[in-house]
Amino acid sequence: MNIDTPAHGFATPDLDQERLGLIAAFVSVVDAGSFAAAADQLRQTPSTISRKVLRLEERLGVRLLNRTTRKLALTEAGRVYLGFCRSISELLSTADAELSAFSAAPTGVVRLSVPVAFGQRHLTKLIGEFLKTYPRIEVEAVYSDDIADMISDSFDLSIRIGKLSDSSLVARKLKSIRRYLVASPDYIAAHGQPATPADLADHDCIRYLRYRSAGYIWRFERGDDATCDTTVNVRGSFRCDNSEAVHSSALAGGGIGIVSDYICYEALAQGTLVRLLPEWNVMPESGIYACWPGSRALLPKVRLLVDFLSDRIQRENWSGV
């Protein structure tokens, strides 16, 4: 049989390869927001990318993008087709994962989303150790406290801290963490200590804007008694959206703050911060999770990173008290 001759009525390989290239150009333009940005990503010229999208539209017989001098916008047909294109990408990733399992030494880039404070304090060091152990793997880490859209932002893995709510993700708990109510010795000397959670209403509290109700409402549970809990509406002269800033403000005597153990454990051990109301637990309970899309197979290189982080993080001791 002539290998260039289609068999059983299927399309020729050349046509299939062309279509994949056209689809890649289309998806890149949508994700990048422009032909020029997509061209940079694909290392092609803007005119080449534009011709590929036009060729795809001609093959489909519909317009996928509305083009103006200022921006690009998906047509209704383009939005529908984009969904199918992303499904194709997921299927190819799954196929890659299955084949990569045969490799004794996984390779490639792991794109990772990381919370800022935890990433800078702990994860950067661990990633360095991981890369020494697996030199054929690369890690691209994006440090941000915003919740990443793992599909549209093309992340392989996301490290999240808190209470998970996105049911489309698969999550593996790496470690439980505790949040402490803390203040500096100077603040306590000037303002005294609260004897009960209700007393916090009379103190200068440092609010973390990413908590429920922008940090106005603090909730506590007494010891292990889930039936004994209370909430307090707090006030204060400083509020922010960065957990490191809450910690720094508390150290400087700026008020009472809620800080995670992995941030404040050294200050508690050194006495530069004091834990308040130790018989009360800050709620809700929190943890560190490795998350990935449930629709995507976990690539061997990603699984290696998850296993490595789980092992190392479990060894950490952040009690501080």
mmCIF file of C-alpha atoms in Angstrom:
data_model
loop_
_atom_site.group_PDB
_atom_site.id
_atom_site.type_symbol
_atom_site.label_atom_id
_atom_site.label_comp_id
_atom_site.label_asym_id
_atom_site.label_seq_id
_atom_site.Cartn_x
_atom_site.Cartn_y
_atom_site.Cartn_z
ATOM 1 C CA MET A 1 0.000 0.000 0.000
ATOM 2 C CA ASN A 2 1.232 3.492 -0.807
ATOM 3 C CA ILE A 3 1.744 5.186 2.550
ATOM 4 C CA ASP A 4 0.545 8.505 1.103
ATOM 5 C CA THR A 5 -2.827 7.039 0.149
ATOM 6 C CA PRO A 6 -5.721 7.524 2.615
ATOM 7 C CA ALA A 7 -7.108 4.226 3.937
ATOM 8 C CA HIS A 8 -10.682 3.521 4.991
ATOM 9 C CA GLY A 9 -11.779 7.017 4.023
ATOM 10 C CA PHE A 10 -9.810 8.805 6.785
ATOM 11 C CA ALA A 11 -8.224 12.216 6.224
ATOM 12 C CA THR A 12 -4.564 12.290 5.295
ATOM 13 C CA PRO A 13 -2.027 12.823 8.088
ATOM 14 C CA ASP A 14 -0.945 16.117 6.491
ATOM 15 C CA LEU A 15 -4.438 17.531 6.792
ATOM 16 C CA ASP A 16 -4.687 16.413 10.424
ATOM 17 C CA GLN A 17 -1.333 17.960 11.260
ATOM 18 C CA GLU A 18 -2.357 21.181 9.581
ATOM 19 C CA ARG A 19 -5.571 21.345 11.546
ATOM 20 C CA LEU A 20 -3.742 20.936 14.846
ATOM 21 C CA GLY A 21 -1.449 23.797 13.901
ATOM 22 C CA LEU A 22 -4.403 26.008 13.009
ATOM 23 C CA ILE A 23 -6.153 25.158 16.267
ATOM 24 C CA ALA A 24 -2.994 25.928 18.251
ATOM 25 C CA ALA A 25 -2.777 29.347 16.599
ATOM 26 C CA PHE A 26 -6.456 30.090 17.304
ATOM 27 C CA VAL A 27 -6.244 29.116 20.992
ATOM 28 C CA SER A 28 -3.012 31.071 21.444
ATOM 29 C CA VAL A 29 -4.593 34.218 19.995
ATOM 30 C CA VAL A 30 -7.566 33.908 22.342
ATOM 31 C CA ASP A 31 -5.395 33.285 25.409
ATOM 32 C CA ALA A 32 -2.807 35.941 24.555
ATOM 33 C CA GLY A 33 -5.359 38.539 23.473
ATOM 34 C CA SER A 34 -3.667 39.530 20.240
ATOM 35 C CA PHE A 35 -1.961 38.137 17.146
ATOM 36 C CA ALA A 36 1.336 39.770 18.142
ATOM 37 C CA ALA A 37 1.358 38.251 21.639
ATOM 38 C CA ALA A 38 0.404 34.836 20.268
ATOM 39 C CA ALA A 39 3.193 35.114 17.703
ATOM 40 C CA ASP A 40 5.712 35.744 20.503
ATOM 41 C CA GLN A 41 4.514 32.678 22.369
ATOM 42 C CA LEU A 42 4.631 30.430 19.296
ATOM 43 C CA ARG A 43 7.798 32.045 17.913
ATOM 44 C CA GLN A 44 6.162 32.898 14.620
ATOM 45 C CA THR A 45 5.316 36.150 12.879
ATOM 46 C CA PRO A 46 1.987 37.911 13.513
ATOM 47 C CA SER A 47 1.124 37.604 9.817
ATOM 48 C CA THR A 48 1.669 33.828 9.976
ATOM 49 C CA ILE A 49 -0.634 33.531 12.988
ATOM 50 C CA SER A 50 -3.257 35.703 11.295
ATOM 51 C CA ARG A 51 -3.164 33.553 8.148
ATOM 52 C CA LYS A 52 -3.557 30.381 10.218
ATOM 53 C CA VAL A 53 -6.651 31.688 11.991
ATOM 54 C CA LEU A 54 -8.086 32.864 8.674
ATOM 55 C CA ARG A 55 -7.345 29.437 7.169
ATOM 56 C CA LEU A 56 -9.141 27.752 10.082
ATOM 57 C CA GLU A 57 -12.169 30.002 9.588
ATOM 58 C CA GLU A 58 -12.203 29.169 5.882
ATOM 59 C CA ARG A 59 -12.090 25.440 6.613
ATOM 60 C CA LEU A 60 -14.935 25.730 9.110
ATOM 61 C CA GLY A 61 -16.955 28.172 7.049
ATOM 62 C CA VAL A 62 -17.608 30.468 10.032
ATOM 63 C CA ARG A 63 -15.978 33.516 11.572
ATOM 64 C CA LEU A 64 -14.344 32.724 14.917
ATOM 65 C CA LEU A 65 -13.024 36.171 15.822
ATOM 66 C CA ASN A 66 -14.297 39.699 15.383
ATOM 67 C CA ARG A 67 -11.310 41.900 14.631
ATOM 68 C CA THR A 68 -11.134 45.634 15.306
ATOM 69 C CA THR A 69 -8.189 48.006 15.438
ATOM 70 C CA ARG A 70 -8.240 47.896 19.232
ATOM 71 C CA LYS A 71 -9.159 44.380 20.251
ATOM 72 C CA LEU A 72 -10.235 40.893 19.301
ATOM 73 C CA ALA A 73 -13.467 39.283 20.433
ATOM 74 C CA LEU A 74 -14.809 35.764 20.071
ATOM 75 C CA THR A 75 -17.926 35.304 18.007
ATOM 76 C CA GLU A 76 -20.625 32.975 19.311
ATOM 77 C CA ALA A 77 -19.284 30.268 16.996
ATOM 78 C CA GLY A 78 -15.772 31.021 18.242
ATOM 79 C CA ARG A 79 -16.790 30.489 21.871
ATOM 80 C CA VAL A 80 -18.344 27.131 21.026
ATOM 81 C CA TYR A 81 -15.350 26.010 18.979
ATOM 82 C CA LEU A 82 -12.905 27.155 21.678
ATOM 83 C CA GLY A 83 -14.528 24.742 24.115
ATOM 84 C CA PHE A 84 -13.944 21.853 21.721
ATOM 85 C CA CYS A 85 -10.350 22.983 21.161
ATOM 86 C CA ARG A 86 -9.668 22.965 24.895
ATOM 87 C CA SER A 87 -11.143 19.469 25.122
ATOM 88 C CA ILE A 88 -8.730 18.360 22.404
ATOM 89 C CA SER A 89 -5.855 19.880 24.374
ATOM 90 C CA GLU A 90 -6.927 18.026 27.521
ATOM 91 C CA LEU A 91 -7.129 14.768 25.569
ATOM 92 C CA LEU A 92 -3.624 15.257 24.197
ATOM 93 C CA SER A 93 -2.337 16.001 27.715
ATOM 94 C CA THR A 94 -3.892 12.774 28.921
ATOM 95 C CA ALA A 95 -2.228 10.878 26.092
ATOM 96 C CA ASP A 96 1.110 12.502 26.947
ATOM 97 C CA ALA A 97 0.679 11.498 30.586
ATOM 98 C CA GLU A 98 0.043 7.886 29.687
ATOM 99 C CA LEU A 99 3.119 7.740 27.460
ATOM 100 C CA SER A 100 5.312 9.665 29.896
ATOM 101 C CA ALA A 101 4.684 6.953 32.461
ATOM 102 C CA PHE A 102 6.992 4.738 30.384
ATOM 103 C CA SER A 103 9.857 7.161 30.869
ATOM 104 C CA ALA A 104 12.260 6.409 33.721
ATOM 105 C CA ALA A 105 13.218 10.075 33.976
ATOM 106 C CA PRO A 106 10.281 12.486 33.481
ATOM 107 C CA THR A 107 11.146 15.733 31.766
ATOM 108 C CA GLY A 108 9.519 19.045 30.966
ATOM 109 C CA VAL A 109 8.141 22.135 32.696
ATOM 110 C CA VAL A 110 5.746 22.123 35.651
ATOM 111 C CA ARG A 111 3.778 25.364 35.761
ATOM 112 C CA LEU A 112 2.885 26.122 39.375
ATOM 113 C CA SER A 113 0.675 28.685 41.149
ATOM 114 C CA VAL A 114 1.852 29.541 44.686
ATOM 115 C CA PRO A 115 0.604 31.848 47.494
ATOM 116 C CA VAL A 116 3.098 34.663 48.055
ATOM 117 C CA ALA A 117 4.003 34.282 51.745
ATOM 118 C CA PHE A 118 4.145 30.489 51.802
ATOM 119 C CA GLY A 119 5.990 30.433 48.495
ATOM 120 C CA GLN A 120 8.667 32.881 49.564
ATOM 121 C CA ARG A 121 9.133 31.490 53.076
ATOM 122 C CA HIS A 122 9.070 27.769 52.355
ATOM 123 C CA LEU A 123 8.325 26.624 48.827
ATOM 124 C CA THR A 124 11.174 28.320 46.955
ATOM 125 C CA LYS A 125 13.729 26.392 49.016
ATOM 126 C CA LEU A 126 11.862 23.120 48.514
ATOM 127 C CA ILE A 127 11.607 23.659 44.763
ATOM 128 C CA GLY A 128 15.371 24.181 44.670
ATOM 129 C CA GLU A 129 15.863 20.822 46.402
ATOM 130 C CA PHE A 130 13.409 19.182 44.002
ATOM 131 C CA LEU A 131 15.237 20.486 40.927
ATOM 132 C CA LYS A 132 18.542 19.123 42.228
ATOM 133 C CA THR A 133 16.897 15.739 42.669
ATOM 134 C CA TYR A 134 15.212 15.803 39.237
ATOM 135 C CA PRO A 135 17.497 17.869 36.972
ATOM 136 C CA ARG A 136 15.497 17.098 33.786
ATOM 137 C CA ILE A 137 12.384 18.826 35.179
ATOM 138 C CA GLU A 138 11.862 22.600 35.209
ATOM 139 C CA VAL A 139 9.466 24.551 37.430
ATOM 140 C CA GLU A 140 7.775 27.798 36.450
ATOM 141 C CA ALA A 141 6.269 29.286 39.625
ATOM 142 C CA VAL A 142 3.836 32.218 39.673
ATOM 143 C CA TYR A 143 3.613 33.840 43.120
ATOM 144 C CA SER A 144 0.189 35.355 43.729
ATOM 145 C CA ASP A 145 -2.515 35.335 46.409
ATOM 146 C CA ASP A 146 -5.205 35.439 43.725
ATOM 147 C CA ILE A 147 -7.007 32.171 43.012
ATOM 148 C CA ALA A 148 -5.696 31.028 39.646
ATOM 149 C CA ASP A 149 -7.961 29.679 36.920
ATOM 150 C CA MET A 150 -5.937 26.555 36.311
ATOM 151 C CA ILE A 151 -7.404 25.764 32.909
ATOM 152 C CA SER A 152 -7.306 29.174 31.244
ATOM 153 C CA ASP A 153 -3.973 30.094 32.895
ATOM 154 C CA SER A 154 -2.444 26.715 31.943
ATOM 155 C CA PHE A 155 -1.252 25.715 35.413
ATOM 156 C CA ASP A 156 -0.304 22.097 36.055
ATOM 157 C CA LEU A 157 -0.489 22.500 39.811
ATOM 158 C CA SER A 158 -1.723 25.014 42.361
ATOM 159 C CA ILE A 159 -0.745 25.237 46.024
ATOM 160 C CA ARG A 160 -3.703 26.613 47.967
ATOM 161 C CA ILE A 161 -4.066 27.485 51.614
ATOM 162 C CA GLY A 162 -7.355 27.661 53.475
ATOM 163 C CA LYS A 163 -10.630 25.890 52.882
ATOM 164 C CA LEU A 164 -11.195 24.599 49.360
ATOM 165 C CA SER A 165 -14.447 25.251 47.524
ATOM 166 C CA ASP A 166 -13.715 24.501 43.849
ATOM 167 C CA SER A 167 -15.225 21.060 43.235
ATOM 168 C CA SER A 168 -13.701 20.867 39.738
ATOM 169 C CA LEU A 169 -10.262 20.349 41.287
ATOM 170 C CA VAL A 170 -8.627 17.280 42.707
ATOM 171 C CA ALA A 171 -6.900 18.178 45.975
ATOM 172 C CA ARG A 172 -4.288 16.451 48.104
ATOM 173 C CA LYS A 173 -3.801 17.797 51.605
ATOM 174 C CA LEU A 174 -0.123 18.363 52.294
ATOM 175 C CA LYS A 175 -0.417 19.575 55.890
ATOM 176 C CA SER A 176 -2.853 21.041 58.396
ATOM 177 C CA ILE A 177 -1.989 24.534 59.578
ATOM 178 C CA ARG A 178 -3.096 26.623 62.505
ATOM 179 C CA ARG A 179 -3.802 30.308 62.686
ATOM 180 C CA TYR A 180 -2.860 32.121 65.879
ATOM 181 C CA LEU A 181 -4.149 35.295 67.464
ATOM 182 C CA VAL A 182 -0.967 37.297 68.121
ATOM 183 C CA ALA A 183 0.328 40.661 69.300
ATOM 184 C CA SER A 184 3.708 42.119 70.238
ATOM 185 C CA PRO A 185 4.835 42.562 73.865
ATOM 186 C CA ASP A 186 4.815 46.343 73.290
ATOM 187 C CA TYR A 187 1.174 46.314 72.197
ATOM 188 C CA ILE A 188 0.204 44.163 75.198
ATOM 189 C CA ALA A 189 2.084 46.493 77.587
ATOM 190 C CA ALA A 190 0.218 49.500 76.191
ATOM 191 C CA HIS A 191 -3.266 48.014 75.725
ATOM 192 C CA GLY A 192 -3.457 44.823 77.785
ATOM 193 C CA GLN A 193 -4.580 41.371 76.694
ATOM 194 C CA PRO A 194 -8.100 40.287 75.779
ATOM 195 C CA ALA A 195 -9.525 37.814 78.278
ATOM 196 C CA THR A 196 -12.259 36.565 75.946
ATOM 197 C CA PRO A 197 -12.907 36.797 72.198
ATOM 198 C CA ALA A 198 -15.564 39.440 72.892
ATOM 199 C CA ASP A 199 -12.830 41.723 74.290
ATOM 200 C CA LEU A 200 -11.313 41.960 70.817
ATOM 201 C CA ALA A 201 -14.036 44.452 69.907
ATOM 202 C CA ASP A 202 -12.208 46.980 72.111
ATOM 203 C CA HIS A 203 -8.785 46.382 70.561
ATOM 204 C CA ASP A 204 -6.980 47.603 67.453
ATOM 205 C CA CYS A 205 -7.217 44.540 65.187
ATOM 206 C CA ILE A 206 -5.231 44.089 61.986
ATOM 207 C CA ARG A 207 -7.671 42.880 59.349
ATOM 208 C CA TYR A 208 -6.743 40.584 56.496
ATOM 209 C CA LEU A 209 -9.006 41.565 53.617
ATOM 210 C CA ARG A 210 -9.079 38.107 52.051
ATOM 211 C CA TYR A 211 -10.890 36.618 55.055
ATOM 212 C CA ARG A 212 -14.667 36.368 55.152
ATOM 213 C CA SER A 213 -16.443 39.754 55.208
ATOM 214 C CA ALA A 214 -13.130 41.510 54.441
ATOM 215 C CA GLY A 215 -11.759 40.469 57.818
ATOM 216 C CA TYR A 216 -14.401 42.204 59.946
ATOM 217 C CA ILE A 217 -15.711 38.947 61.395
ATOM 218 C CA TRP A 218 -13.393 36.736 63.438
ATOM 219 C CA ARG A 219 -14.632 33.318 64.534
ATOM 220 C CA PHE A 220 -13.314 31.187 67.377
ATOM 221 C CA GLU A 221 -13.982 27.727 68.818
ATOM 222 C CA ARG A 222 -13.119 26.839 72.400
ATOM 223 C CA GLY A 223 -10.684 23.928 72.514
ATOM 224 C CA ASP A 224 -12.115 20.797 70.937
ATOM 225 C CA ASP A 225 -15.704 21.737 71.750
ATOM 226 C CA ALA A 226 -17.346 22.404 68.387
ATOM 227 C CA THR A 227 -20.531 23.472 70.176
ATOM 228 C CA CYS A 228 -18.742 26.350 71.896
ATOM 229 C CA ASP A 229 -17.938 28.889 69.228
ATOM 230 C CA THR A 230 -18.287 32.626 68.932
ATOM 231 C CA THR A 231 -17.857 35.399 66.383
ATOM 232 C CA VAL A 232 -16.597 38.917 66.954
ATOM 233 C CA ASN A 233 -16.932 42.018 64.807
ATOM 234 C CA VAL A 234 -13.512 43.641 65.009
ATOM 235 C CA ARG A 235 -12.214 47.039 64.039
ATOM 236 C CA GLY A 236 -8.774 48.513 63.515
ATOM 237 C CA SER A 237 -6.717 51.231 61.894
ATOM 238 C CA PHE A 238 -4.884 48.952 59.452
ATOM 239 C CA ARG A 239 -6.163 46.399 56.957
ATOM 240 C CA CYS A 240 -4.394 44.742 54.027
ATOM 241 C CA ASP A 241 -4.565 41.862 51.550
ATOM 242 C CA ASN A 242 -1.160 40.355 52.347
ATOM 243 C CA SER A 243 -0.538 37.924 55.202
ATOM 244 C CA GLU A 244 3.118 38.957 55.539
ATOM 245 C CA ALA A 245 1.967 42.537 56.084
ATOM 246 C CA VAL A 246 -0.359 41.410 58.902
ATOM 247 C CA HIS A 247 2.591 39.641 60.510
ATOM 248 C CA SER A 248 4.898 42.657 60.118
ATOM 249 C CA SER A 249 2.302 45.046 61.513
ATOM 250 C CA ALA A 250 1.765 42.836 64.568
ATOM 251 C CA LEU A 251 5.544 42.642 65.138
ATOM 252 C CA ALA A 252 5.720 46.441 64.986
ATOM 253 C CA GLY A 253 3.049 46.803 67.665
ATOM 254 C CA GLY A 254 0.343 47.830 65.217
ATOM 255 C CA GLY A 255 -2.361 45.713 66.829
ATOM 256 C CA ILE A 256 -3.692 42.187 67.207
ATOM 257 C CA GLY A 257 -3.605 39.982 64.107
ATOM 258 C CA ILE A 258 -4.447 36.464 62.972
ATOM 259 C CA VAL A 259 -1.330 34.882 61.455
ATOM 260 C CA SER A 260 -0.701 31.358 60.152
ATOM 261 C CA ASP A 261 1.791 29.197 62.035
ATOM 262 C CA TYR A 262 4.133 28.825 59.057
ATOM 263 C CA ILE A 263 4.646 32.620 59.137
ATOM 264 C CA CYS A 264 4.782 33.458 62.856
ATOM 265 C CA TYR A 265 6.316 30.350 64.478
ATOM 266 C CA GLU A 266 9.801 31.879 64.729
ATOM 267 C CA ALA A 267 8.502 35.119 66.248
ATOM 268 C CA LEU A 268 6.493 33.130 68.816
ATOM 269 C CA ALA A 269 9.533 31.025 69.707
ATOM 270 C CA GLN A 270 11.677 34.169 70.075
ATOM 271 C CA GLY A 271 9.066 36.043 72.089
ATOM 272 C CA THR A 272 8.731 38.941 69.644
ATOM 273 C CA LEU A 273 5.081 37.903 69.279
ATOM 274 C CA VAL A 274 2.787 36.514 71.965
ATOM 275 C CA ARG A 275 -0.087 34.142 71.335
ATOM 276 C CA LEU A 276 -3.364 35.417 72.777
ATOM 277 C CA LEU A 277 -6.398 33.401 73.917
ATOM 278 C CA PRO A 278 -4.563 30.070 73.447
ATOM 279 C CA GLU A 279 -7.599 28.120 74.678
ATOM 280 C CA TRP A 280 -9.552 29.357 71.652
ATOM 281 C CA ASN A 281 -8.920 28.073 68.107
ATOM 282 C CA VAL A 282 -9.166 30.451 65.178
ATOM 283 C CA MET A 283 -11.754 29.122 62.759
ATOM 284 C CA PRO A 284 -12.295 27.783 60.205
ATOM 285 C CA GLU A 285 -9.624 25.116 60.193
ATOM 286 C CA SER A 286 -7.084 25.512 57.449
ATOM 287 C CA GLY A 287 -4.672 23.430 55.423
ATOM 288 C CA ILE A 288 -2.137 23.432 52.610
ATOM 289 C CA TYR A 289 -3.338 21.653 49.484
ATOM 290 C CA ALA A 290 -1.869 20.635 46.163
ATOM 291 C CA CYS A 291 -4.610 20.981 43.533
ATOM 292 C CA TRP A 292 -4.985 20.063 39.881
ATOM 293 C CA PRO A 293 -7.917 19.961 37.429
ATOM 294 C CA GLY A 294 -10.046 16.860 37.765
ATOM 295 C CA SER A 295 -10.387 16.674 33.992
ATOM 296 C CA ARG A 296 -6.635 16.385 33.516
ATOM 297 C CA ALA A 297 -4.438 13.339 34.075
ATOM 298 C CA LEU A 298 -1.678 13.971 36.591
ATOM 299 C CA LEU A 299 1.548 13.941 34.608
ATOM 300 C CA PRO A 300 4.458 11.944 36.106
ATOM 301 C CA LYS A 301 6.564 15.101 36.473
ATOM 302 C CA VAL A 302 3.719 16.764 38.412
ATOM 303 C CA ARG A 303 3.130 13.700 40.574
ATOM 304 C CA LEU A 304 6.831 13.671 41.478
ATOM 305 C CA LEU A 305 6.582 17.300 42.624
ATOM 306 C CA VAL A 306 3.413 16.652 44.640
ATOM 307 C CA ASP A 307 4.979 13.635 46.365
ATOM 308 C CA PHE A 308 8.182 15.552 47.062
ATOM 309 C CA LEU A 309 6.379 18.563 48.566
ATOM 310 C CA SER A 310 4.095 16.349 50.633
ATOM 311 C CA ASP A 311 7.066 14.533 52.149
ATOM 312 C CA ARG A 312 9.074 17.682 52.913
ATOM 313 C CA ILE A 313 6.192 19.806 54.204
ATOM 314 C CA GLN A 314 4.983 17.063 56.535
ATOM 315 C CA ARG A 315 8.372 17.204 58.255
ATOM 316 C CA GLU A 316 8.105 20.908 59.073
ATOM 317 C CA ASN A 317 7.460 21.946 62.674
ATOM 318 C CA TRP A 318 5.742 25.318 62.876
ATOM 319 C CA SER A 319 4.305 25.098 66.384
ATOM 320 C CA GLY A 320 6.437 27.941 67.779
ATOM 321 C CA VAL A 321 4.673 27.589 71.146
#
